[in-house]
């Protein structure tokens, strides 16, 4: 049940971020945002740990800021796999990932969902 709530919260965050960055990030419908949230959850579970391990030296060198680049790469991969979800470029992807993280964190705190 927690997974479904987290996917729905992420879908709302994706819609909010797409609305804020309208001409550069496009999500066709709420159903597409649910698919994007599900794909992001899968990529965060399976691909992100691998990318984090590979990039440990760069992450240490940049004091953790390279994790933002990893988040942008994850969103690029999601945009590749999901039709109806489009992001224009790297900087828009980076800004999109920051907004999605902030909005989903805010919504999770309002809903009091556990992260465990």
C-alpha positions as CSV (number, residue, x, y, z in Angstrom):
1,X,0.0,0.0,0.0
2,X,2.9,2.4,0.8
3,X,4.4,1.8,-2.6
4,X,1.1,2.7,-4.3
5,X,0.8,5.9,-2.3
6,X,4.4,6.8,-3.0
7,X,3.9,6.3,-6.8
8,X,0.7,8.5,-6.7
9,X,2.6,11.2,-4.8
10,X,5.4,11.0,-7.3
11,X,2.9,11.2,-10.1
12,X,1.4,14.4,-8.6
13,X,4.9,15.8,-8.3
14,X,5.7,14.9,-11.9
15,X,2.5,16.7,-13.0
16,X,3.3,19.8,-10.8
17,X,6.9,20.0,-12.2
18,X,5.7,19.5,-15.7
19,X,3.2,22.3,-15.2
20,X,5.9,24.6,-13.8
21,X,8.3,23.9,-16.7
22,X,5.5,23.7,-19.3
23,X,7.2,24.3,-22.7
24,X,10.3,22.3,-21.8
25,X,8.8,19.3,-20.0
26,X,5.7,17.7,-21.3
27,X,3.5,15.1,-19.8
28,X,0.4,14.2,-21.8
29,X,-1.9,13.1,-19.0
30,X,-2.2,12.0,-15.4
31,X,-2.0,8.4,-16.5
32,X,1.3,9.1,-18.2
33,X,2.6,10.7,-15.0
34,X,1.6,7.5,-13.1
35,X,3.6,5.5,-15.6
36,X,6.5,7.9,-15.3
37,X,6.4,7.6,-11.5
38,X,6.3,3.8,-11.7
39,X,9.2,3.7,-14.2
40,X,11.2,6.2,-12.0
41,X,10.6,3.9,-9.0
42,X,11.9,0.9,-10.9
43,X,14.9,2.8,-12.2
44,X,15.6,4.1,-8.7
45,X,15.5,0.6,-7.4
46,X,17.6,-1.1,-10.0
47,X,19.7,1.3,-12.0
48,X,20.4,4.1,-9.5
49,X,22.4,1.9,-7.1
50,X,24.6,0.8,-9.9
51,X,25.2,4.4,-11.1
52,X,26.0,5.4,-7.5
53,X,28.6,2.7,-7.1
54,X,30.2,3.5,-10.4
55,X,30.4,7.2,-9.7
56,X,31.7,7.1,-6.1
57,X,35.0,8.9,-6.9
58,X,33.3,11.7,-8.8
59,X,30.6,12.0,-6.1
60,X,33.2,12.3,-3.4
61,X,35.2,14.8,-5.5
62,X,32.1,17.0,-6.0
63,X,31.0,16.6,-2.4
64,X,27.8,14.8,-3.4
65,X,26.6,17.2,-6.1
66,X,27.1,14.6,-8.8
67,X,24.0,12.8,-7.4
68,X,22.0,15.5,-9.1
69,X,23.5,14.4,-12.4
70,X,22.6,10.8,-11.6
71,X,19.0,11.9,-11.0
72,X,18.9,13.7,-14.3
73,X,20.2,10.6,-16.1
74,X,17.5,8.5,-14.4
75,X,14.9,11.0,-15.7
76,X,16.4,10.9,-19.2
77,X,16.1,7.1,-19.2
78,X,12.5,7.3,-18.0
79,X,11.7,9.8,-20.8
80,X,13.3,7.4,-23.3
81,X,11.0,4.6,-22.2
82,X,7.7,6.4,-21.7
83,X,5.8,7.7,-24.7
84,X,4.0,11.0,-23.8
85,X,6.8,12.2,-21.5
86,X,9.3,14.6,-23.0
87,X,12.1,16.7,-21.5
88,X,14.0,19.1,-23.7
89,X,17.6,19.1,-22.4
90,X,20.0,18.3,-19.6
91,X,19.4,21.5,-17.6
92,X,15.6,21.2,-17.8
93,X,16.0,17.6,-16.7
94,X,18.1,18.7,-13.8
95,X,15.6,21.4,-12.8
96,X,12.7,18.9,-13.3
97,X,14.4,16.4,-10.9
98,X,15.0,19.0,-8.3
99,X,11.3,20.2,-8.4
100,X,10.0,16.6,-8.4
101,X,12.2,15.8,-5.3
102,X,11.0,18.9,-3.5
103,X,7.3,18.5,-4.3
104,X,7.2,14.8,-3.5
105,X,9.1,15.4,-0.2
106,X,6.5,18.2,0.6
107,X,3.6,15.9,-0.3
108,X,5.0,13.0,1.7
109,X,5.4,15.2,4.8
110,X,1.9,16.5,4.4
111,X,0.5,12.9,4.1
112,X,2.8,11.6,6.8
113,X,3.9,8.6,4.8
114,X,6.8,6.6,6.1
115,X,9.8,6.1,3.9
116,X,10.4,2.6,5.2
